[in-house]
């Protein structure tokens, strides 16, 4: 079946460091890929998405590229800030059927000043 | 403001006492879901609804019920809560079932069953 695998957290970085959070997926067909972010005490909100192979999603300095050949959608940011501290979820929306969304387990990021 | 609201935000109850968590969206979305979030397990879908009067089970439906009598509302019902249902619950909506749709999440309901 379809699945999403994220790197284990927590990830602790100093402010202005480079961030990569790995995400790989298993899916049939042509899923859409998403990164959602959950700030403390809040619900999830969309950070970025890509709907076909080689698309790059970007928002707030974060980027991720839909790589079909490596089945990956790694999240990157060149210079993290303390305000980026949150839990990040990779997700895929299945093609076909009722387009169920499958989430990864989440990666907690802590940025220290 | 476009939003998904949930109530209550926090709830402590005892085993066997029926409860309902309400969810409402103001975006005229067709598709709504309930998830539970547990440490190390991410988000797991409990139930979903593709439109009024159309609901189906997700990955972990045991012990839960839902209804969709109006497009905007999708309550989650625990008829006889048990401690293993202690969790953080999220309601979410999306415009339709299209794979490109963004999901919009409520703020969450933290439920503790003693």
CSV table of N, CA and C in Angstrom, one decimal, chain A:
chain,number,residue,atom,x,y,z
A,1,UNK,N,0.8,-1.2,0.0
A,1,UNK,CA,0.0,0.0,0.0
A,1,UNK,C,0.8,1.2,0.0
A,2,UNK,N,0.2,2.4,0.0
A,2,UNK,CA,0.9,3.7,0.0
A,2,UNK,C,1.4,4.0,1.4
A,3,UNK,N,2.6,4.6,1.4
A,3,UNK,CA,3.2,5.0,2.7
A,3,UNK,C,4.1,6.1,2.5
A,4,UNK,N,4.4,6.8,3.7
A,4,UNK,CA,5.3,7.9,3.7
A,4,UNK,C,6.3,7.7,4.9
A,5,UNK,N,7.6,7.8,4.6
A,5,UNK,CA,8.6,7.6,5.6
A,5,UNK,C,9.4,8.9,5.8
A,6,UNK,N,9.4,9.4,7.0
A,6,UNK,CA,10.2,10.6,7.3
A,6,UNK,C,11.3,10.3,8.3
A,7,UNK,N,12.3,11.2,8.2
A,7,UNK,CA,13.5,11.0,9.1
A,7,UNK,C,13.0,11.2,10.6
A,8,UNK,N,13.6,10.4,11.5
A,8,UNK,CA,13.3,10.5,12.9
A,8,UNK,C,13.7,11.9,13.4
A,9,UNK,N,13.0,12.4,14.4
A,9,UNK,CA,13.4,13.6,15.0
A,9,UNK,C,13.7,13.3,16.5
A,10,UNK,N,13.9,14.3,17.3
A,10,UNK,CA,13.9,15.7,16.9
A,10,UNK,C,15.2,16.1,16.2
A,11,UNK,N,15.1,17.2,15.4
A,11,UNK,CA,16.2,17.8,14.8
A,11,UNK,C,16.5,19.1,15.5
A,12,UNK,N,17.7,19.3,16.0
A,12,UNK,CA,18.0,20.5,16.7
A,12,UNK,C,19.1,21.2,15.9
A,13,UNK,N,18.8,22.5,15.5
A,13,UNK,CA,19.7,23.3,14.7
A,13,UNK,C,19.9,24.7,15.3
A,14,UNK,N,21.0,25.3,15.1
A,14,UNK,CA,21.3,26.6,15.4
A,14,UNK,C,20.6,27.6,14.4
A,15,UNK,N,20.3,28.7,14.9
A,15,UNK,CA,19.7,29.7,13.9
A,15,UNK,C,20.6,29.9,12.8
A,16,UNK,N,20.1,30.1,11.6
A,16,UNK,CA,20.8,30.3,10.3
A,16,UNK,C,21.4,29.1,9.7
A,17,UNK,N,21.2,27.9,10.4
A,17,UNK,CA,21.8,26.7,9.8
A,17,UNK,C,20.9,26.2,8.6
A,18,UNK,N,21.5,25.3,7.8
A,18,UNK,CA,20.7,24.7,6.7
A,18,UNK,C,19.9,23.5,7.2
A,19,UNK,N,18.7,23.5,6.7
A,19,UNK,CA,17.8,22.4,7.1
A,19,UNK,C,17.5,21.5,6.0
A,20,UNK,N,17.6,20.2,6.2
A,20,UNK,CA,17.0,19.2,5.4
A,20,UNK,C,16.2,18.2,6.2
A,21,UNK,N,15.0,17.9,5.8
A,21,UNK,CA,14.2,16.9,6.4
A,21,UNK,C,13.8,15.9,5.3
A,22,UNK,N,14.3,14.7,5.5
A,22,UNK,CA,14.1,13.7,4.4
A,22,UNK,C,12.7,13.1,4.4
A,23,UNK,N,12.1,12.9,3.2
A,23,UNK,CA,10.8,12.2,3.1
A,23,UNK,C,10.9,11.3,1.8
A,24,UNK,N,10.6,10.1,2.0
A,24,UNK,CA,10.4,9.2,0.9
A,24,UNK,C,9.0,8.6,0.9
A,25,UNK,N,8.5,8.1,-0.2
A,25,UNK,CA,7.2,7.6,-0.3
A,25,UNK,C,7.1,6.3,-1.1
A,26,UNK,N,6.1,5.6,-0.9
A,26,UNK,CA,5.7,4.4,-1.7
A,26,UNK,C,4.3,4.7,-2.2
A,27,UNK,N,4.1,4.6,-3.5
A,27,UNK,CA,2.7,4.9,-3.9
A,27,UNK,C,2.6,4.3,-5.3
A,28,UNK,N,1.3,4.0,-5.7
A,28,UNK,CA,1.0,3.6,-7.0
A,28,UNK,C,0.4,4.8,-7.7
A,29,UNK,N,0.5,4.9,-9.0
A,29,UNK,CA,0.0,6.0,-9.7
A,29,UNK,C,0.7,7.2,-9.6
A,30,UNK,N,0.0,8.4,-9.5
A,30,UNK,CA,0.7,9.7,-9.5
A,30,UNK,C,0.1,10.5,-8.4
A,31,UNK,N,0.7,10.3,-7.2
A,31,UNK,CA,0.2,11.1,-6.0
A,31,UNK,C,0.6,12.5,-6.1
A,32,UNK,N,-0.1,13.4,-5.3
A,32,UNK,CA,0.4,14.7,-5.0
A,32,UNK,C,1.2,14.6,-3.7
A,33,UNK,N,2.1,15.5,-3.5
A,33,UNK,CA,3.0,15.4,-2.3
A,33,UNK,C,2.9,16.8,-1.6
A,34,UNK,N,2.9,16.7,-0.2
A,34,UNK,CA,2.6,17.9,0.6
A,34,UNK,C,3.6,17.9,1.8
A,35,UNK,N,3.9,19.1,2.2
A,35,UNK,CA,4.5,19.3,3.5
A,35,UNK,C,3.5,20.2,4.3
A,36,UNK,N,3.2,19.7,5.5
A,36,UNK,CA,2.4,20.4,6.4
A,36,UNK,C,3.2,20.8,7.7
A,37,UNK,N,2.9,21.9,8.3
A,37,UNK,CA,3.6,22.3,9.5
A,37,UNK,C,2.7,22.5,10.7
A,38,UNK,N,3.1,22.0,11.8
A,38,UNK,CA,2.3,22.2,13.0
A,38,UNK,C,3.0,22.9,14.1
A,39,UNK,N,2.6,24.2,14.3
A,39,UNK,CA,3.3,25.0,15.4
A,39,UNK,C,2.7,24.6,16.7
A,40,UNK,N,3.4,24.8,17.8
A,40,UNK,CA,2.9,24.3,19.1
A,40,UNK,C,1.5,24.8,19.4
A,41,UNK,N,0.7,23.8,19.8
A,41,UNK,CA,-0.7,24.1,20.2
A,41,UNK,C,-1.6,24.4,19.1
A,42,UNK,N,-1.2,24.2,17.9
A,42,UNK,CA,-2.1,24.5,16.7
A,42,UNK,C,-2.3,23.3,15.8
A,43,UNK,N,-3.3,23.4,14.9
A,43,UNK,CA,-3.5,22.4,13.9
A,43,UNK,C,-2.5,22.5,12.8
A,44,UNK,N,-2.5,21.5,11.9
A,44,UNK,CA,-1.6,21.5,10.8
A,44,UNK,C,-2.0,22.5,9.8
A,45,UNK,N,-1.0,23.1,9.1
A,45,UNK,CA,-1.3,24.0,8.0
A,45,UNK,C,-0.4,23.7,6.8
A,46,UNK,N,-0.9,23.9,5.6
A,46,UNK,CA,-0.1,23.6,4.5
A,46,UNK,C,1.2,24.5,4.4
A,47,UNK,N,2.3,23.9,4.2
A,47,UNK,CA,3.5,24.7,4.0
A,47,UNK,C,3.8,24.8,2.5
A,48,UNK,N,3.8,23.7,1.8
A,48,UNK,CA,4.0,23.7,0.3
A,48,UNK,C,3.5,22.3,-0.3
A,49,UNK,N,3.3,22.3,-1.6
A,49,UNK,CA,2.9,21.1,-2.2
A,49,UNK,C,3.4,21.0,-3.6
A,50,UNK,N,3.4,19.8,-4.2
A,50,UNK,CA,3.8,19.6,-5.6
A,50,UNK,C,2.9,18.5,-6.1
A,51,UNK,N,2.4,18.7,-7.3
A,51,UNK,CA,1.4,17.8,-7.8
A,51,UNK,C,1.8,16.9,-8.9
A,52,UNK,N,3.0,17.1,-9.5
A,52,UNK,CA,3.5,16.2,-10.5
A,52,UNK,C,5.1,16.1,-10.4
A,53,UNK,N,5.6,15.1,-11.1
A,53,UNK,CA,7.0,14.9,-11.0
A,53,UNK,C,7.8,16.1,-11.5
A,54,UNK,N,8.9,16.4,-10.8
A,54,UNK,CA,9.8,17.5,-11.1
A,54,UNK,C,9.3,18.9,-10.6
A,55,UNK,N,8.1,18.9,-10.2
A,55,UNK,CA,7.5,20.2,-9.6
A,55,UNK,C,8.3,20.5,-8.4
A,56,UNK,N,8.5,21.8,-8.2
A,56,UNK,CA,9.1,22.3,-6.9
A,56,UNK,C,8.1,23.1,-6.2
A,57,UNK,N,7.8,22.8,-5.0
A,57,UNK,CA,6.9,23.6,-4.1
A,57,UNK,C,7.8,24.5,-3.3
A,58,UNK,N,7.3,25.7,-3.0
A,58,UNK,CA,8.1,26.6,-2.2
A,58,UNK,C,7.2,27.6,-1.4
A,59,UNK,N,7.7,28.0,-0.2
A,59,UNK,CA,6.9,28.9,0.6
A,59,UNK,C,7.7,29.3,1.8
A,60,UNK,N,7.7,30.5,2.2
A,60,UNK,CA,8.4,31.0,3.4
A,60,UNK,C,9.9,30.6,3.4
A,61,UNK,N,10.5,30.4,2.3
A,61,UNK,CA,11.9,30.1,2.2
A,61,UNK,C,12.2,28.6,2.2
A,62,UNK,N,11.1,27.8,2.4
A,62,UNK,CA,11.2,26.3,2.3
A,62,UNK,C,11.0,25.9,0.9
A,63,UNK,N,11.7,24.8,0.5
A,63,UNK,CA,11.5,24.2,-0.8
A,63,UNK,C,11.5,22.7,-0.7
A,64,UNK,N,10.8,22.1,-1.7
A,64,UNK,CA,10.9,20.6,-1.8
A,64,UNK,C,10.6,20.3,-3.3
A,65,UNK,N,11.3,19.3,-3.8
A,65,UNK,CA,11.1,18.9,-5.2
A,65,UNK,C,10.6,17.5,-5.3
A,66,UNK,N,9.6,17.3,-6.1
A,66,UNK,CA,9.0,16.0,-6.3
A,66,UNK,C,9.9,15.2,-7.2
A,67,UNK,N,10.6,14.2,-6.7
A,67,UNK,CA,11.5,13.3,-7.4
A,67,UNK,C,10.9,12.0,-7.6
A,68,UNK,N,10.4,11.7,-8.7
A,68,UNK,CA,9.7,10.4,-9.0
A,68,UNK,C,10.8,9.3,-9.0
A,69,UNK,N,12.0,9.6,-9.6
A,69,UNK,CA,13.0,8.5,-9.8
A,69,UNK,C,13.5,8.0,-8.5
A,70,UNK,N,13.5,8.9,-7.4
A,70,UNK,CA,14.0,8.5,-6.1
A,70,UNK,C,12.9,8.4,-5.1
A,71,UNK,N,11.6,8.6,-5.6
A,71,UNK,CA,10.4,8.6,-4.7
A,71,UNK,C,10.7,9.4,-3.5
A,72,UNK,N,11.1,10.7,-3.7
A,72,UNK,CA,11.5,11.5,-2.5
A,72,UNK,C,10.8,12.9,-2.6
A,73,UNK,N,10.7,13.6,-1.5
A,73,UNK,CA,10.2,14.9,-1.4
A,73,UNK,C,10.8,15.6,-0.2
A,74,UNK,N,12.1,15.8,-0.3
A,74,UNK,CA,12.8,16.3,0.9
A,74,UNK,C,12.6,17.8,1.1
A,75,UNK,N,12.4,18.2,2.3
A,75,UNK,CA,12.2,19.6,2.7
A,75,UNK,C,13.5,20.3,3.0
A,76,UNK,N,13.7,21.5,2.4
A,76,UNK,CA,15.0,22.2,2.6
A,76,UNK,C,14.7,23.7,2.9
A,77,UNK,N,15.6,24.2,3.7
A,77,UNK,CA,15.6,25.7,3.9
A,77,UNK,C,17.0,26.1,4.2
A,78,UNK,N,17.4,27.2,3.6
A,78,UNK,CA,18.8,27.6,3.6
A,78,UNK,C,19.2,28.2,4.9
A,79,UNK,N,18.3,28.8,5.7
A,79,UNK,CA,18.7,29.5,6.9
A,79,UNK,C,17.5,29.5,7.8
A,80,UNK,N,17.5,28.6,8.8
A,80,UNK,CA,16.3,28.5,9.7
A,80,UNK,C,16.3,29.6,10.7
A,81,UNK,N,15.1,29.9,11.2
A,81,UNK,CA,14.9,30.8,12.3
A,81,UNK,C,14.3,30.2,13.5
A,82,UNK,N,14.4,30.8,14.6
A,82,UNK,CA,13.7,30.2,15.8
A,82,UNK,C,12.3,30.0,15.6
A,83,UNK,N,11.6,30.9,14.8
A,83,UNK,CA,10.2,30.8,14.5
A,83,UNK,C,9.8,29.6,13.7
A,84,UNK,N,10.8,28.9,13.1
A,84,UNK,CA,10.6,27.7,12.3
A,84,UNK,C,10.4,26.5,13.2
A,85,UNK,N,10.6,26.6,14.5
A,85,UNK,CA,10.5,25.5,15.4
A,85,UNK,C,9.1,25.0,15.3
A,86,UNK,N,8.9,23.7,15.0
A,86,UNK,CA,7.6,23.1,14.8
A,86,UNK,C,7.7,21.7,14.4
A,87,UNK,N,6.6,21.0,14.2
A,87,UNK,CA,6.6,19.6,13.7
A,87,UNK,C,6.2,19.7,12.2
A,88,UNK,N,7.0,19.0,11.4
A,88,UNK,CA,6.8,19.0,10.0
A,88,UNK,C,6.3,17.6,9.5
A,89,UNK,N,5.2,17.6,8.8
A,89,UNK,CA,4.7,16.3,8.3
A,89,UNK,C,4.7,16.3,6.8
A,90,UNK,N,5.3,15.2,6.3
A,90,UNK,CA,5.2,14.9,4.8
A,90,UNK,C,3.9,14.1,4.6
A,91,UNK,N,3.3,14.3,3.5
A,91,UNK,CA,2.0,13.6,3.2
A,91,UNK,C,1.9,13.4,1.7
A,92,UNK,N,1.1,12.4,1.3
A,92,UNK,CA,0.8,12.2,-0.1
A,92,UNK,C,-0.7,11.9,-0.2
A,93,UNK,N,-1.2,12.4,-1.3
A,93,UNK,CA,-2.6,12.3,-1.7
A,93,UNK,C,-2.7,11.3,-2.8
A,94,UNK,N,-3.3,10.2,-2.6
A,94,UNK,CA,-3.3,9.1,-3.6
A,94,UNK,C,-4.0,9.5,-4.8
A,95,UNK,N,-3.6,8.9,-5.9
A,95,UNK,CA,-4.4,9.1,-7.2
A,95,UNK,C,-5.3,7.9,-7.2
A,96,UNK,N,-6.5,8.1,-7.8
A,96,UNK,CA,-7.5,7.1,-7.9
A,96,UNK,C,-8.3,7.0,-6.6
A,97,UNK,N,-9.4,6.2,-6.7
A,97,UNK,CA,-10.2,6.0,-5.5
A,97,UNK,C,-10.7,7.3,-4.9
A,98,UNK,N,-10.7,7.5,-3.6
A,98,UNK,CA,-11.2,8.7,-3.0
A,98,UNK,C,-10.1,9.6,-2.6
A,99,UNK,N,-8.9,9.4,-3.1
A,99,UNK,CA,-7.8,10.3,-2.9
A,99,UNK,C,-7.5,10.5,-1.4
A,100,UNK,N,-7.4,9.4,-0.7
A,100,UNK,CA,-7.0,9.5,0.7
A,100,UNK,C,-5.6,10.1,0.8
A,101,UNK,N,-5.4,10.8,2.0
A,101,UNK,CA,-4.2,11.4,2.3
A,101,UNK,C,-3.5,10.5,3.4
A,102,UNK,N,-2.2,10.2,3.1
A,102,UNK,CA,-1.4,9.4,4.0
A,102,UNK,C,-0.3,10.3,4.6
A,103,UNK,N,-0.1,10.3,5.9
A,103,UNK,CA,0.9,11.2,6.5
A,103,UNK,C,2.1,10.4,7.0
A,104,UNK,N,3.2,11.0,7.0
A,104,UNK,CA,4.4,10.5,7.7
A,104,UNK,C,4.2,10.7,9.2
A,105,UNK,N,5.1,10.3,10.0
A,105,UNK,CA,5.0,10.3,11.5
A,105,UNK,C,5.4,11.7,12.0
A,106,UNK,N,5.9,12.6,11.2
A,106,UNK,CA,6.3,13.9,11.7
A,106,UNK,C,7.7,14.0,12.1
A,107,UNK,N,8.3,15.2,11.9
A,107,UNK,CA,9.7,15.4,12.4
A,107,UNK,C,9.7,16.7,13.2
A,108,UNK,N,10.1,16.7,14.4
A,108,UNK,CA,10.1,17.9,15.2
A,108,UNK,C,11.4,18.6,15.0
A,109,UNK,N,11.3,19.9,14.7
A,109,UNK,CA,12.5,20.7,14.5
A,109,UNK,C,12.5,21.8,15.7
A,110,UNK,N,13.7,21.8,16.3
A,110,UNK,CA,13.9,22.9,17.3
A,110,UNK,C,15.1,23.7,16.8
A,111,UNK,N,14.9,25.0,16.7
A,111,UNK,CA,15.9,25.9,16.3
A,111,UNK,C,16.3,26.8,17.5
A,112,UNK,N,17.6,26.7,17.9
A,112,UNK,CA,18.1,27.5,19.1
A,112,UNK,C,18.8,28.7,18.6
A,113,UNK,N,18.7,29.8,19.4
A,113,UNK,CA,19.3,31.1,19.0
A,113,UNK,C,20.9,30.9,19.1
